[in-house]
CSV table of C-alpha atoms and ligand atoms in Angstrom, one decimal:
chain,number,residue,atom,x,y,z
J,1,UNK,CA,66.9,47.0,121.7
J,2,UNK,CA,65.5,50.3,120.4
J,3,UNK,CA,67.2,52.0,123.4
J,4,UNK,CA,70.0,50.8,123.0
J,5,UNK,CA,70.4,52.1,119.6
J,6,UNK,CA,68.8,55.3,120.1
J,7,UNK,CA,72.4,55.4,122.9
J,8,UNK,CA,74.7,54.4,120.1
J,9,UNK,CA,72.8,57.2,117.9
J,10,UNK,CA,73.0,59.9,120.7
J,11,UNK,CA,76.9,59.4,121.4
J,12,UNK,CA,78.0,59.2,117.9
J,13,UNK,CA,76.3,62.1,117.0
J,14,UNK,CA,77.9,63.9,120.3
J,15,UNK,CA,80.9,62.5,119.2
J,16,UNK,CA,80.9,64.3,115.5
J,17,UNK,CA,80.0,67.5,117.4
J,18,UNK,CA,82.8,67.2,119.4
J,19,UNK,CA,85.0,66.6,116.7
J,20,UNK,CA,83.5,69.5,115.2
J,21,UNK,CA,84.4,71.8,117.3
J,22,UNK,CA,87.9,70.3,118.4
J,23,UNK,CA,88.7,70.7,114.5
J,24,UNK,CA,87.3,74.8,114.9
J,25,UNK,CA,89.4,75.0,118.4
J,26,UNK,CA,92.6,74.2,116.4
J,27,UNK,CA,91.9,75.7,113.6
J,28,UNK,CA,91.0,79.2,115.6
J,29,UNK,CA,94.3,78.1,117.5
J,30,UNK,CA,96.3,78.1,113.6
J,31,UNK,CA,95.0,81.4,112.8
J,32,UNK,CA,96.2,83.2,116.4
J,33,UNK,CA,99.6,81.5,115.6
J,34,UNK,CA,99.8,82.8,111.8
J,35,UNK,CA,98.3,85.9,113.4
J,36,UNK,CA,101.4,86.0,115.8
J,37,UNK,CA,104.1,84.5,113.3
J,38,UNK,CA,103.6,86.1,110.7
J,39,UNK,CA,102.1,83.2,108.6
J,40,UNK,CA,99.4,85.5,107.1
J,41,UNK,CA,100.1,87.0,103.6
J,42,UNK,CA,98.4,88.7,100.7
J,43,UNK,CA,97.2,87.6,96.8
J,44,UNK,CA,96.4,90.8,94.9
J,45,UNK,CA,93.4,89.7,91.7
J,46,UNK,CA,93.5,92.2,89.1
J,47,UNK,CA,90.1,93.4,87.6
J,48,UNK,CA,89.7,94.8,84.1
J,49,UNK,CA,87.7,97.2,82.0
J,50,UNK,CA,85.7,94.9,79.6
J,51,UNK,CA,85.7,97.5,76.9
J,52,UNK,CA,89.5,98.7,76.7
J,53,UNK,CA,90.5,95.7,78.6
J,54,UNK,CA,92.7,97.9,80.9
J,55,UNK,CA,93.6,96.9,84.2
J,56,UNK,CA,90.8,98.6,86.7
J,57,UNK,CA,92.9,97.7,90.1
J,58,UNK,CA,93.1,94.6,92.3
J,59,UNK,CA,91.1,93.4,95.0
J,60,UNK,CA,93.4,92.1,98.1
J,61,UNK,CA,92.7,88.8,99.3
J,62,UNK,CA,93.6,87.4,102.5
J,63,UNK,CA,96.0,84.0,102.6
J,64,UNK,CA,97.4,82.2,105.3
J,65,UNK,CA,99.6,79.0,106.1
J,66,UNK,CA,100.0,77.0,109.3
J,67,UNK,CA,103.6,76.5,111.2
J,68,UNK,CA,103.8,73.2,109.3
J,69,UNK,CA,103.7,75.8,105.8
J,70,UNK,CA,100.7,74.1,104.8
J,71,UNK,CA,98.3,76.4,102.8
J,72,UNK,CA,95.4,76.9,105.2
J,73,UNK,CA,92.1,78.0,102.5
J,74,UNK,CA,89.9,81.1,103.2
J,75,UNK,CA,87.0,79.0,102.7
J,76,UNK,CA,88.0,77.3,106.3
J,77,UNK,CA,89.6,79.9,107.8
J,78,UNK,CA,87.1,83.4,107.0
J,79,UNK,CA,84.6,81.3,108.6
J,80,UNK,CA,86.1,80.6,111.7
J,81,UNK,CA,87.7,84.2,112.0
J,82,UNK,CA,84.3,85.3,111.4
J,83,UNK,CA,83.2,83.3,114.0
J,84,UNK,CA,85.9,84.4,117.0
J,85,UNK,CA,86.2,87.6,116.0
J,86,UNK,CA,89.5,87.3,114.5
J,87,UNK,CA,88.8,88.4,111.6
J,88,UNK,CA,88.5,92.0,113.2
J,89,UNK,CA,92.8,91.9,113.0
J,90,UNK,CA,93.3,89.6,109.8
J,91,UNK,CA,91.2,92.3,107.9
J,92,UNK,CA,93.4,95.2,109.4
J,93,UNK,CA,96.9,93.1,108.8
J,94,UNK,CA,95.6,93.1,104.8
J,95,UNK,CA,94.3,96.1,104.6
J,96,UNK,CA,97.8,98.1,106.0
J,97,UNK,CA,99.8,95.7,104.2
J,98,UNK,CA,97.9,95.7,101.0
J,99,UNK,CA,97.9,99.5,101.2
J,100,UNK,CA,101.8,99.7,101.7
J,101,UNK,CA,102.5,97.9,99.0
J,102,UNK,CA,100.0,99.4,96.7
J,103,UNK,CA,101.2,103.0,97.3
J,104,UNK,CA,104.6,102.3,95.6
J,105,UNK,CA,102.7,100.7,92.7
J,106,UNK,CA,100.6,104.6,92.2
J,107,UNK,CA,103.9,106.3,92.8
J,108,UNK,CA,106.0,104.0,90.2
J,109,UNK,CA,103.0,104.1,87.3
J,110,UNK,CA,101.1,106.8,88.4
J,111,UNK,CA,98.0,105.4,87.4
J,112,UNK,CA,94.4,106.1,88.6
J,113,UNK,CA,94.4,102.1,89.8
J,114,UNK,CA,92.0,100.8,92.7
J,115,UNK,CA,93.0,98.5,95.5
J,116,UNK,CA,90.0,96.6,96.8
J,117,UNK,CA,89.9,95.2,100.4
J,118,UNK,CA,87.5,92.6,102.2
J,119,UNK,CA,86.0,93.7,105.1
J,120,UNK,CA,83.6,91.8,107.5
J,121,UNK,CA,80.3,92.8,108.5
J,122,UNK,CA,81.6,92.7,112.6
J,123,UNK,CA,84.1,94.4,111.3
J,124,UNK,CA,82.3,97.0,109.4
J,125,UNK,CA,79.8,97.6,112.6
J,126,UNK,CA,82.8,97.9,114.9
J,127,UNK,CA,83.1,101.3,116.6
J,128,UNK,CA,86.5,101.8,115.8
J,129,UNK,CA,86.5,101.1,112.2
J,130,UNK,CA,86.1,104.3,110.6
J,131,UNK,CA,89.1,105.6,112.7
J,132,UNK,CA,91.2,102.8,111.8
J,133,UNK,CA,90.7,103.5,108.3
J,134,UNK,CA,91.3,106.9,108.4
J,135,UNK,CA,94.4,106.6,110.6
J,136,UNK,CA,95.7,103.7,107.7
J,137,UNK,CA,95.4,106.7,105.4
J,138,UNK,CA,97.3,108.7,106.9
J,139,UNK,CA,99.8,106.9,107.7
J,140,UNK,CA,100.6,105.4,104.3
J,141,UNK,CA,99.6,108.6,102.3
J,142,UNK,CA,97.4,106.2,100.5
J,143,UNK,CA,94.6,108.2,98.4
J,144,UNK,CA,91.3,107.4,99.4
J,145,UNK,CA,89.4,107.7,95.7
J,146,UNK,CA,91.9,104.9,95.2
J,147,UNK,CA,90.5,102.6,98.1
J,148,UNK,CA,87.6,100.8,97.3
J,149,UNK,CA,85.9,98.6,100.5
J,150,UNK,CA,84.1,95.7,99.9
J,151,UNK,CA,81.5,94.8,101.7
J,152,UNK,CA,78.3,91.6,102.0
J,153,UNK,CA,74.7,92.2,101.6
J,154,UNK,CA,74.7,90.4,105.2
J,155,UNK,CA,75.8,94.0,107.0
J,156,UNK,CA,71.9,95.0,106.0
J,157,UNK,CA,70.6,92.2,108.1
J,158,UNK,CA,72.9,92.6,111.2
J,159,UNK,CA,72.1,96.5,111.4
J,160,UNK,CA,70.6,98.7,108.5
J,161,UNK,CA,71.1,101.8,110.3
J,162,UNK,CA,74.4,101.4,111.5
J,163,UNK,CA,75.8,100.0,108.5
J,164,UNK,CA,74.3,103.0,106.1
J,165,UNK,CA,75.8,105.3,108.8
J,166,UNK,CA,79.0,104.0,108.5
J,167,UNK,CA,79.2,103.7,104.5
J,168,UNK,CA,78.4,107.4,104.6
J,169,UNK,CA,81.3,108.2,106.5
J,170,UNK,CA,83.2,106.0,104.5
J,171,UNK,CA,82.1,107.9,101.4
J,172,UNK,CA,82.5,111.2,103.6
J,173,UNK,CA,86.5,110.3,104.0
J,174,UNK,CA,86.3,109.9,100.3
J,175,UNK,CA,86.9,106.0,99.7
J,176,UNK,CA,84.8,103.9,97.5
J,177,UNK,CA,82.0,101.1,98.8
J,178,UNK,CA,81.4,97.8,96.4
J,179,UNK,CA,79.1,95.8,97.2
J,180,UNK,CA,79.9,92.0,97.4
J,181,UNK,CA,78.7,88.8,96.2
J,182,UNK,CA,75.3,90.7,94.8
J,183,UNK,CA,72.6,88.5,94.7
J,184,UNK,CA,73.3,85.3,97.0
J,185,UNK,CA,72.6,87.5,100.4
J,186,UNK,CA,69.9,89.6,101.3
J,187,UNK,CA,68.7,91.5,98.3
J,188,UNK,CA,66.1,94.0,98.1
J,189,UNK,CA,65.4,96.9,95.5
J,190,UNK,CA,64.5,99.3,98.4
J,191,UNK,CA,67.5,99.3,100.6
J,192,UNK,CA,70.1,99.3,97.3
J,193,UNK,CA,68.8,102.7,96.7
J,194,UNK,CA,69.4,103.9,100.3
J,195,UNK,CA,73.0,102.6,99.8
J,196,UNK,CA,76.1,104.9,99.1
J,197,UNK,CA,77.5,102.2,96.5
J,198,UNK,CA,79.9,102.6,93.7
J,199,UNK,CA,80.5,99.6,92.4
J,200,UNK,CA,78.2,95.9,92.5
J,201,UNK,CA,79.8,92.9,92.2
J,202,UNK,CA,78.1,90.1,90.8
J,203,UNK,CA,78.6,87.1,92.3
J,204,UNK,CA,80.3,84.3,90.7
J,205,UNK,CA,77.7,82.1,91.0
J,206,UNK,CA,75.4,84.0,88.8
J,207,UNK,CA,78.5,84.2,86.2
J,208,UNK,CA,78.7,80.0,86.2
J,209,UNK,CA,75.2,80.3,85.3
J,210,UNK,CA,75.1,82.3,82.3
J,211,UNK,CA,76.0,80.0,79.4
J,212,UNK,CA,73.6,76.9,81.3
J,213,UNK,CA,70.7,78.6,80.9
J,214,UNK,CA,68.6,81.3,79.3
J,215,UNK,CA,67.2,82.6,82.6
J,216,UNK,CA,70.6,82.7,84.2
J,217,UNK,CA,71.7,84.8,81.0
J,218,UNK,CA,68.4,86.9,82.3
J,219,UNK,CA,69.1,87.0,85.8
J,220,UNK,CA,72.7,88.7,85.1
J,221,UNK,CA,71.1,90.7,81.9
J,222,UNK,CA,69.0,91.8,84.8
J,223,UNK,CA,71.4,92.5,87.7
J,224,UNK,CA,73.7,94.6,85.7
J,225,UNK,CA,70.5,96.9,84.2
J,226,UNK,CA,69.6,97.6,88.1
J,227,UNK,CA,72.9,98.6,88.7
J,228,UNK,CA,73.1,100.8,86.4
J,229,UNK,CA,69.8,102.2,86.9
J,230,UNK,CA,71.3,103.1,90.2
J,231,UNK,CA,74.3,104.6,88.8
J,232,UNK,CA,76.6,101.7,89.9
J,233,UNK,CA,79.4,100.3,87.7
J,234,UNK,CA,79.2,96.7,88.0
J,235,UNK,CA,81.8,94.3,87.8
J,236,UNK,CA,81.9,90.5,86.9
J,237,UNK,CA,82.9,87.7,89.6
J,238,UNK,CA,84.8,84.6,88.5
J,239,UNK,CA,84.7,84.9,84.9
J,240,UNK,CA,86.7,81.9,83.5
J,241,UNK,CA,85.8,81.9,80.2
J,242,UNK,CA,85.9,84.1,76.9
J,243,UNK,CA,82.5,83.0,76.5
J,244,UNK,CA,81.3,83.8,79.6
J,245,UNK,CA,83.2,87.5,78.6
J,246,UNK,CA,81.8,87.5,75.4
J,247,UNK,CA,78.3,87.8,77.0
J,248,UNK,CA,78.7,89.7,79.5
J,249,UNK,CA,80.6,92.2,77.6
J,250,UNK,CA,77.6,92.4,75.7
J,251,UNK,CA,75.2,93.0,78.4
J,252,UNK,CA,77.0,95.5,79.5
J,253,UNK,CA,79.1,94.5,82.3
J,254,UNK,CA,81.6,97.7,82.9
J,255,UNK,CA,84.4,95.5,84.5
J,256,UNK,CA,85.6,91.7,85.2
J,257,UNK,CA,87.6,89.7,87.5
J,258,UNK,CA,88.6,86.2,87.0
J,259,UNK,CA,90.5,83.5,86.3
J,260,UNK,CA,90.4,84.2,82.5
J,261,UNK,CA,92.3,87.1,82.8
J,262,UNK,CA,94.3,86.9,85.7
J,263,UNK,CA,94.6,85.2,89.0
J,264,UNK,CA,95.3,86.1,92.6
J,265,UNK,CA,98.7,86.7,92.7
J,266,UNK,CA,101.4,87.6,95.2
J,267,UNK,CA,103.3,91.4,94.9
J,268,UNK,CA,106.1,90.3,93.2
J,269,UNK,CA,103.9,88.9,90.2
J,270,UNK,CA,102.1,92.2,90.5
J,271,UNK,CA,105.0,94.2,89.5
J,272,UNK,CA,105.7,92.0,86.6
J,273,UNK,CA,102.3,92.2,84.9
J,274,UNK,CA,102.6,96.0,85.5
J,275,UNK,CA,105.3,95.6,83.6
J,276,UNK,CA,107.3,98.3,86.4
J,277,UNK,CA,110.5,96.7,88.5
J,278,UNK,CA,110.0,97.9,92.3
P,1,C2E,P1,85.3,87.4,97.5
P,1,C2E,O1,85.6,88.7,98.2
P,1,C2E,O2,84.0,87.3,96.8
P,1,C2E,O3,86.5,87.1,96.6
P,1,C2E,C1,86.4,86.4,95.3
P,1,C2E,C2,86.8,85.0,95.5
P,1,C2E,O4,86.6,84.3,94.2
P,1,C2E,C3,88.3,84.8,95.8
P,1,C2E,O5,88.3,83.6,96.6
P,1,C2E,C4,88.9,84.6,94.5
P,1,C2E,O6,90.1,83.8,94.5
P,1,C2E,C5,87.9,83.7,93.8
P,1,C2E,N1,87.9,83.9,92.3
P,1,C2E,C6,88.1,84.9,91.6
P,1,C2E,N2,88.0,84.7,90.3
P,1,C2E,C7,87.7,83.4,90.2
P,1,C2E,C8,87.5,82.4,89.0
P,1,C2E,O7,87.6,82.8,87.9
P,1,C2E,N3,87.2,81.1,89.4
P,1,C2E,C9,87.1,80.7,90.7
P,1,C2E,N4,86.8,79.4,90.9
P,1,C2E,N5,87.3,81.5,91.7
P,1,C2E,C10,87.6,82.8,91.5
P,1,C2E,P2,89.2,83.5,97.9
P,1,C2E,O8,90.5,84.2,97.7
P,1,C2E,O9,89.2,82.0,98.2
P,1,C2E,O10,88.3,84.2,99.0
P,1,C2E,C11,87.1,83.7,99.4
P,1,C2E,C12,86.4,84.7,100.2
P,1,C2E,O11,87.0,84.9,101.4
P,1,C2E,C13,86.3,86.1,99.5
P,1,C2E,O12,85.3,86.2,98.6
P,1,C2E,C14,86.0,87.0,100.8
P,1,C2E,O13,84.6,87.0,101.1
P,1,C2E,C15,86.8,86.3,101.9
P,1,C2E,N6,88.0,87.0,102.1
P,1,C2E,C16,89.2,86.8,101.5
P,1,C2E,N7,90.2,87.7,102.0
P,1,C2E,C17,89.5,88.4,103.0
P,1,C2E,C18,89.9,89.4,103.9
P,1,C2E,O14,91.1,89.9,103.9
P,1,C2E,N8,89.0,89.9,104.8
P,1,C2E,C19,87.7,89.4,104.8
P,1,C2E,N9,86.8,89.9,105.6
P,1,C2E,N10,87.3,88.4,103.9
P,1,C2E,C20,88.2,87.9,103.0
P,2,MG,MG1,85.6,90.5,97.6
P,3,MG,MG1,82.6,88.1,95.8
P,4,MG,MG1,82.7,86.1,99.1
């Protein structure tokens, strides 16, 4: 009797693994065809300066639909890109893109505003990743003091070495380095001093935390003091509420990004809140 349960056990459980990895085969299969069809598109979130409350720049973020038009989230498809690789030409297609269109913006207002692209730690270790970046410069004219590239604490892990090489190239071409989602990954005071960083970004989960608690209040009270020990600016993830700005305008927090202020939004709706007509 126990055996045959254990069976029923054992197949089941083969059976959600199966499905598992049927749903990341199609969903792998979605991306190639929004890859190949065009299907992949752009959101641009502005960030502000806490103090003036003047628009910093906007960080691109990558969006994507399958044939059927449905809206395919980044929290299902990152992962799987991640995962095959793909992520390696979805970075790329936002980057150029985001560039493009980001060039006429700095022409029409001729502002010192940042664009601020997502790129993944294969990515970041790949040997032709500096190149590629350069060569994107070049083509669109884009400045690189106005290029800011975002990366995770989880480069550190894959390769210290390579990574810090690569950041100081980066820094060498002349574009800016944030650092992503500080605090959830791989933290440690020694190597954030080795790093060629401008900017830290706090991650939003710390932010959710900060009116629930006194020691989450600490923890970001804490983060943003490091990063300025370091001589980073630090900016704010997620902020959704003036509260949650109040505070962290008064710890000290340079910059925010967040619902609060302003979504991710297509071009179009960029141009508007410039207030410019492209
Ligand atoms: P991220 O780089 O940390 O981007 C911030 C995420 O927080 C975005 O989610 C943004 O929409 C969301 N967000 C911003 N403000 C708020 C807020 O006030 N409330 C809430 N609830 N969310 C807020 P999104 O667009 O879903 O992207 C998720 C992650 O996917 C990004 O996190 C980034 O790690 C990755 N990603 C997105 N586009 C790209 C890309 O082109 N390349 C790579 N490598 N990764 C990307
Ligand atoms: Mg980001
Ligand atoms: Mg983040
Ligand atoms: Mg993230």
């Amino acid at each position: 009797h126990s055996k045959n349960n254990n069976n029923v056990n054992i197949s089941m459980y083969n059976r959600s693994m199966t499905d598992t990895i049927e749903n990341n085969v199609t969903l792998e299969q979605k991306i190639r065809t929004a890859i190949e069809e065009n299907n992949l598109y752009f959101v641009l979130q502005p960030q502000y300066n806490t103090k003036t409350k003047k628009i910093r720049g906007f960080e691109a973020l990558a969006r994507m639909k399958d044939e059927f038009g449905n809206y395919i989230s980044p929290s299902s498809f990152i992962p799987v890109a991640e995962k095959t690789g793909l992520i390696i030409s979805i970075d790329n297609w936002v980057i150029r893109s985001s560039m493009i269109f980001f060039k006429k913006i700095l022409e029409i207002t001729k502002e010192n505003l940042m664009l601020s692209v997502n790129i993944s730690v294969l990515h970041l270790l790949n040997k032709g990743f500096l190149d590629e970046i350069q060569q994107m410069l070049d083509e669109t004219g884009f400045p690189p003091s106005q290029l800011e590239i975002e990366i995770t604490e989880s480069v550190f892990i894959s390769s210290m070495t390579k990574a810090i090489e690569t950041l100081n190239d980066l820094k060498e071409i002349g574009v800016c380095i944030a650092l992503d989602d500080f605090g959830t990954g791989y933290s440690s005071l020694s190597y954030l001093s080795k790093l060629p960083i401008d900017l830290l970004k706090i991650d939003k989960s710390f932010i959710d935390e900060l009116l629930l608690s006194e020691s989450g209040r600490n923890y970001v009270a804490a983060i943003i003091s490091i990063g300025h020990i370091m001589n980073f600016s630090v900016i704010s993830e997620g902020v959704e509420s003036q509260k949650q700005l109040d505070i962290l305008a008064s710890l000290g927090s340079d910059y925010m990004q967040g619902y609060l202020w302003g979504k991710p939004m297509l071009p179009k709706d960029v141009v508007k809140l410039l207030g410019i007509s492209a």
